[in-house]
Amino acid sequence: MPNPSTVRGARGRTARISRGEIITAARRIMSEEGMARLTMRRLAREVDSTPMALYHHVRDKEELLLLLLEDHAERSLHRPAPLPDHPRDRVVVAASVLHDVLSTHPWIAEVLSADDLTSTSALWFVEQIVDGLAESGLTPERAVHGYRAIWYYTVGEVMVQAARRRSDGGRPFHGDRGFAGLDPGELPRLAQVADQWPDLTAQDTYLDGLRALVDGLLTGQGRARPVR
């Protein structure tokens, strides 16, 4: 790790910043303002420094995001022990741990869905999912495809729930408002559950959906069906 850089503070004082301070400040910006607001200029203001001084510690924004992911994985991704003996159950447990971490810190899902980045500390969980699917009978190639489906489902769930929590003043999520006043003649089934829709879609059904997804991937050993 490079030595702390010396920069001039706002009042002319000499300030010293470290990579750890940069990562802490970047994590705060990501959590409170989102990935779009994390720029080297914005980060420099946060640590009372200059963008040029930050480049002594991080090469660019991509390296900064990788450091953020690695830092968070090392602090928050705790490997469950012991893992279940059944490979299908290992897949569910590993995916559930990732979901819980992402739900607490949705900015991670935002970073991972926007960039081709990953943390080496998180690869153990990917290994458990791919290995569990393969041990359940999928080919290695189909196991990777299965992992991708589980990952997309998990990230989508996290980001939708995060959007719900950000809804202004506790008003209904915009997707729910479209169910008001449905015509039973045109959309009979949706009209039947329209009054319940906000409550039903707000329920935490991730685990049920995950189990159903894994079971579906393993049915028929995950063979792709021809499109008719």
CSV table of C-alpha atoms in Angstrom, one decimal:
chain,number,residue,atom,x,y,z
A,1,MET,CA,0.0,0.0,0.0
A,2,PRO,CA,1.4,3.4,-0.9
A,3,ASN,CA,2.4,5.8,1.8
A,4,PRO,CA,-0.2,8.4,2.7
A,5,SER,CA,-0.1,11.4,0.3
A,6,THR,CA,0.4,14.9,1.6
A,7,VAL,CA,-2.0,17.5,0.3
A,8,ARG,CA,-3.0,21.0,1.2
A,9,GLY,CA,-6.2,21.3,3.2
A,10,ALA,CA,-8.8,24.0,2.7
A,11,ARG,CA,-7.3,26.2,5.4
A,12,GLY,CA,-3.7,25.7,4.3
A,13,ARG,CA,-3.0,22.9,6.7
A,14,THR,CA,-1.1,19.8,5.6
A,15,ALA,CA,-3.4,16.8,5.4
A,16,ARG,CA,-2.5,13.2,4.9
A,17,ILE,CA,-4.8,10.8,3.3
A,18,SER,CA,-4.5,7.0,3.0
A,19,ARG,CA,-6.1,4.4,0.8
A,20,GLY,CA,-8.3,3.3,3.7
A,21,GLU,CA,-9.7,6.8,4.2
A,22,ILE,CA,-10.4,7.0,0.5
A,23,ILE,CA,-12.3,3.7,0.5
A,24,THR,CA,-14.3,4.8,3.6
A,25,ALA,CA,-15.3,8.1,2.0
A,26,ALA,CA,-16.1,6.4,-1.3
A,27,ARG,CA,-18.3,3.8,0.5
A,28,ARG,CA,-20.1,6.7,2.3
A,29,ILE,CA,-20.8,8.4,-1.0
A,30,MET,CA,-22.1,5.2,-2.6
A,31,SER,CA,-24.4,4.4,0.3
A,32,GLU,CA,-25.9,7.9,0.6
A,33,GLU,CA,-25.8,9.2,-2.9
A,34,GLY,CA,-25.4,6.3,-5.4
A,35,MET,CA,-22.8,5.2,-7.9
A,36,ALA,CA,-23.6,8.0,-10.3
A,37,ARG,CA,-22.3,10.6,-7.8
A,38,LEU,CA,-19.1,8.8,-7.1
A,39,THR,CA,-16.5,10.7,-9.2
A,40,MET,CA,-12.8,11.3,-8.4
A,41,ARG,CA,-13.6,15.0,-8.1
A,42,ARG,CA,-16.5,14.4,-5.7
A,43,LEU,CA,-14.4,12.0,-3.7
A,44,ALA,CA,-11.6,14.5,-3.5
A,45,ARG,CA,-13.9,17.0,-1.9
A,46,GLU,CA,-15.1,14.4,0.6
A,47,VAL,CA,-11.6,13.9,1.9
A,48,ASP,CA,-10.5,17.5,1.5
A,49,SER,CA,-8.0,16.7,-1.1
A,50,THR,CA,-7.5,17.0,-4.9
A,51,PRO,CA,-8.2,14.4,-7.6
A,52,MET,CA,-4.5,14.3,-8.5
A,53,ALA,CA,-3.6,13.3,-4.9
A,54,LEU,CA,-6.1,10.4,-5.1
A,55,TYR,CA,-4.4,9.0,-8.2
A,56,HIS,CA,-1.4,8.2,-6.0
A,57,HIS,CA,-3.6,5.6,-4.3
A,58,VAL,CA,-6.1,4.4,-7.0
A,59,ARG,CA,-5.5,4.3,-10.7
A,60,ASP,CA,-9.0,5.2,-11.8
A,61,LYS,CA,-12.7,4.8,-10.9
A,62,GLU,CA,-12.7,1.1,-12.0
A,63,GLU,CA,-9.9,0.3,-9.6
A,64,LEU,CA,-11.7,2.2,-6.9
A,65,LEU,CA,-14.9,0.2,-7.4
A,66,LEU,CA,-12.9,-3.0,-7.3
A,67,LEU,CA,-11.3,-2.0,-4.0
A,68,LEU,CA,-14.7,-1.1,-2.6
A,69,LEU,CA,-16.1,-4.5,-3.6
A,70,GLU,CA,-13.1,-6.3,-2.1
A,71,ASP,CA,-13.2,-4.3,1.1
A,72,HIS,CA,-16.9,-5.0,1.6
A,73,ALA,CA,-16.6,-8.7,0.7
A,74,GLU,CA,-13.8,-9.2,3.3
A,75,ARG,CA,-15.8,-7.4,6.0
A,76,SER,CA,-19.3,-8.7,5.3
A,77,LEU,CA,-19.2,-12.0,3.3
A,78,HIS,CA,-18.9,-14.6,6.0
A,79,ARG,CA,-18.8,-18.2,4.8
A,80,PRO,CA,-21.6,-20.2,6.3
A,81,ALA,CA,-20.4,-23.2,8.2
A,82,PRO,CA,-21.1,-26.0,8.1
A,83,LEU,CA,-22.6,-26.1,4.6
A,84,PRO,CA,-25.5,-28.5,3.9
A,85,ASP,CA,-24.5,-31.9,2.6
A,86,HIS,CA,-27.0,-31.9,-0.2
A,87,PRO,CA,-25.6,-29.9,-3.2
A,88,ARG,CA,-29.0,-28.3,-4.0
A,89,ASP,CA,-29.2,-27.0,-0.5
A,90,ARG,CA,-25.7,-25.6,-0.7
A,91,VAL,CA,-26.7,-23.6,-3.8
A,92,VAL,CA,-29.7,-22.1,-1.9
A,93,VAL,CA,-27.6,-21.2,1.2
A,94,ALA,CA,-24.8,-19.6,-0.8
A,95,ALA,CA,-27.2,-17.5,-2.9
A,96,SER,CA,-29.1,-16.5,0.2
A,97,VAL,CA,-26.0,-15.2,1.9
A,98,LEU,CA,-25.2,-13.1,-1.2
A,99,HIS,CA,-28.8,-11.8,-1.2
A,100,ASP,CA,-28.7,-10.8,2.4
A,101,VAL,CA,-25.4,-8.8,1.9
A,102,LEU,CA,-26.7,-7.1,-1.2
A,103,SER,CA,-30.0,-6.2,0.5
A,104,THR,CA,-28.1,-4.4,3.3
A,105,HIS,CA,-25.9,-2.6,0.8
A,106,PRO,CA,-27.8,-2.2,-2.6
A,107,TRP,CA,-25.0,-0.1,-4.0
A,108,ILE,CA,-23.0,-3.3,-4.5
A,109,ALA,CA,-25.7,-4.7,-6.7
A,110,GLU,CA,-25.7,-1.4,-8.7
A,111,VAL,CA,-21.9,-1.6,-9.2
A,112,LEU,CA,-22.0,-5.3,-10.2
A,113,SER,CA,-24.9,-4.9,-12.6
A,114,ALA,CA,-23.3,-1.8,-14.3
A,115,ASP,CA,-19.7,-3.0,-14.7
A,116,ASP,CA,-17.9,-6.2,-15.5
A,117,LEU,CA,-16.4,-6.3,-12.0
A,118,THR,CA,-16.2,-8.9,-9.2
A,119,SER,CA,-14.5,-9.4,-5.9
A,120,THR,CA,-12.1,-12.3,-5.5
A,121,SER,CA,-13.4,-12.7,-1.9
A,122,ALA,CA,-16.9,-13.4,-3.3
A,123,LEU,CA,-15.8,-16.1,-5.7
A,124,TRP,CA,-16.1,-18.7,-3.0
A,125,PHE,CA,-19.8,-18.2,-3.1
A,126,VAL,CA,-19.9,-18.4,-6.9
A,127,GLU,CA,-17.9,-21.7,-6.6
A,128,GLN,CA,-20.5,-23.2,-4.2
A,129,ILE,CA,-23.4,-22.3,-6.5
A,130,VAL,CA,-21.7,-23.6,-9.7
A,131,ASP,CA,-20.3,-26.7,-7.9
A,132,GLY,CA,-23.7,-27.5,-6.3
A,133,LEU,CA,-25.5,-27.3,-9.6
A,134,ALA,CA,-22.8,-29.4,-11.3
A,135,GLU,CA,-22.9,-32.0,-8.5
A,136,SER,CA,-26.7,-32.1,-8.9
A,137,GLY,CA,-26.2,-33.3,-12.5
A,138,LEU,CA,-25.8,-30.3,-14.7
A,139,THR,CA,-22.9,-30.0,-17.1
A,140,PRO,CA,-20.3,-27.4,-16.2
A,141,GLU,CA,-21.6,-25.2,-19.0
A,142,ARG,CA,-25.2,-25.5,-17.8
A,143,ALA,CA,-24.1,-24.9,-14.2
A,144,VAL,CA,-22.6,-21.6,-15.2
A,145,HIS,CA,-25.8,-20.7,-17.0
A,146,GLY,CA,-27.7,-21.7,-13.9
A,147,TYR,CA,-25.5,-19.5,-11.7
A,148,ARG,CA,-26.2,-16.6,-14.1
A,149,ALA,CA,-30.0,-17.1,-13.8
A,150,ILE,CA,-29.7,-17.1,-10.0
A,151,TRP,CA,-27.5,-14.0,-10.0
A,152,TYR,CA,-29.9,-12.1,-12.3
A,153,TYR,CA,-32.8,-13.1,-10.1
A,154,THR,CA,-31.0,-12.0,-6.9
A,155,VAL,CA,-29.8,-8.7,-8.2
A,156,GLY,CA,-33.2,-7.9,-9.7
A,157,GLU,CA,-34.9,-8.6,-6.4
A,158,VAL,CA,-32.4,-6.4,-4.5
A,159,MET,CA,-32.7,-3.5,-6.8
A,160,VAL,CA,-36.5,-3.5,-7.0
A,161,GLN,CA,-36.8,-3.7,-3.2
A,162,ALA,CA,-34.2,-0.8,-2.9
A,163,ALA,CA,-36.3,1.3,-5.3
A,164,ARG,CA,-39.4,0.6,-3.1
A,165,ARG,CA,-37.6,1.8,0.0
A,166,ARG,CA,-36.6,5.0,-1.8
A,167,SER,CA,-40.2,5.8,-2.8
A,168,ASP,CA,-40.9,9.3,-1.7
A,169,GLY,CA,-42.9,9.8,1.5
A,170,GLY,CA,-44.0,6.2,1.7
A,171,ARG,CA,-46.3,6.5,-1.3
A,172,PRO,CA,-47.1,3.4,-3.2
A,173,PHE,CA,-44.4,2.1,-5.6
A,174,HIS,CA,-45.1,3.4,-9.1
A,175,GLY,CA,-45.6,-0.2,-10.3
A,176,ASP,CA,-48.5,-0.6,-7.9
A,177,ARG,CA,-50.3,2.5,-8.8
A,178,GLY,CA,-51.0,1.1,-12.3
A,179,PHE,CA,-53.3,-1.5,-10.8
A,180,ALA,CA,-55.9,1.0,-9.6
A,181,GLY,CA,-59.2,1.0,-11.5
A,182,LEU,CA,-58.5,-2.1,-13.7
A,183,ASP,CA,-61.3,-3.2,-16.0
A,184,PRO,CA,-62.4,-6.7,-14.9
A,185,GLY,CA,-63.7,-7.3,-18.4
A,186,GLU,CA,-60.2,-6.8,-20.0
A,187,LEU,CA,-57.9,-8.0,-17.2
A,188,PRO,CA,-60.1,-10.2,-14.9
A,189,ARG,CA,-57.4,-12.0,-13.0
A,190,LEU,CA,-55.4,-8.8,-12.2
A,191,ALA,CA,-58.6,-7.0,-11.3
A,192,GLN,CA,-59.4,-9.8,-8.8
A,193,VAL,CA,-56.1,-9.2,-6.9
A,194,ALA,CA,-55.7,-5.5,-7.5
A,195,ASP,CA,-56.6,-4.4,-4.0
A,196,GLN,CA,-54.1,-6.9,-2.6
A,197,TRP,CA,-51.4,-6.2,-5.1
A,198,PRO,CA,-49.3,-3.7,-3.1
A,199,ASP,CA,-49.3,-6.0,0.0
A,200,LEU,CA,-48.6,-9.1,-1.9
A,201,THR,CA,-45.7,-7.7,-4.0
A,202,ALA,CA,-44.2,-6.1,-0.9
A,203,GLN,CA,-43.8,-9.5,0.9
A,204,ASP,CA,-40.3,-11.1,1.1
A,205,THR,CA,-40.6,-14.1,-1.2
A,206,TYR,CA,-37.0,-14.3,-2.3
A,207,LEU,CA,-36.3,-17.6,-0.7
A,208,ASP,CA,-39.4,-19.3,-2.1
A,209,GLY,CA,-38.5,-17.9,-5.6
A,210,LEU,CA,-34.9,-19.0,-5.2
A,211,ARG,CA,-35.9,-22.6,-4.3
A,212,ALA,CA,-38.3,-22.7,-7.2
A,213,LEU,CA,-35.7,-21.4,-9.6
A,214,VAL,CA,-33.1,-24.0,-8.4
A,215,ASP,CA,-35.6,-26.8,-8.7
A,216,GLY,CA,-36.5,-25.7,-12.2
A,217,LEU,CA,-32.9,-25.6,-13.2
A,218,LEU,CA,-32.4,-29.1,-12.0
A,219,THR,CA,-35.5,-30.5,-13.5
A,220,GLY,CA,-34.5,-32.6,-16.5
A,221,GLN,CA,-30.9,-31.8,-15.6
A,222,GLY,CA,-31.3,-28.3,-17.0
A,223,ARG,CA,-31.5,-29.2,-20.6
A,224,ALA,CA,-32.5,-26.4,-22.8
A,225,ARG,CA,-35.9,-26.9,-24.5
A,226,PRO,CA,-36.3,-26.0,-28.2
A,227,VAL,CA,-38.3,-22.9,-29.0
A,228,ARG,CA,-41.5,-23.7,-30.8
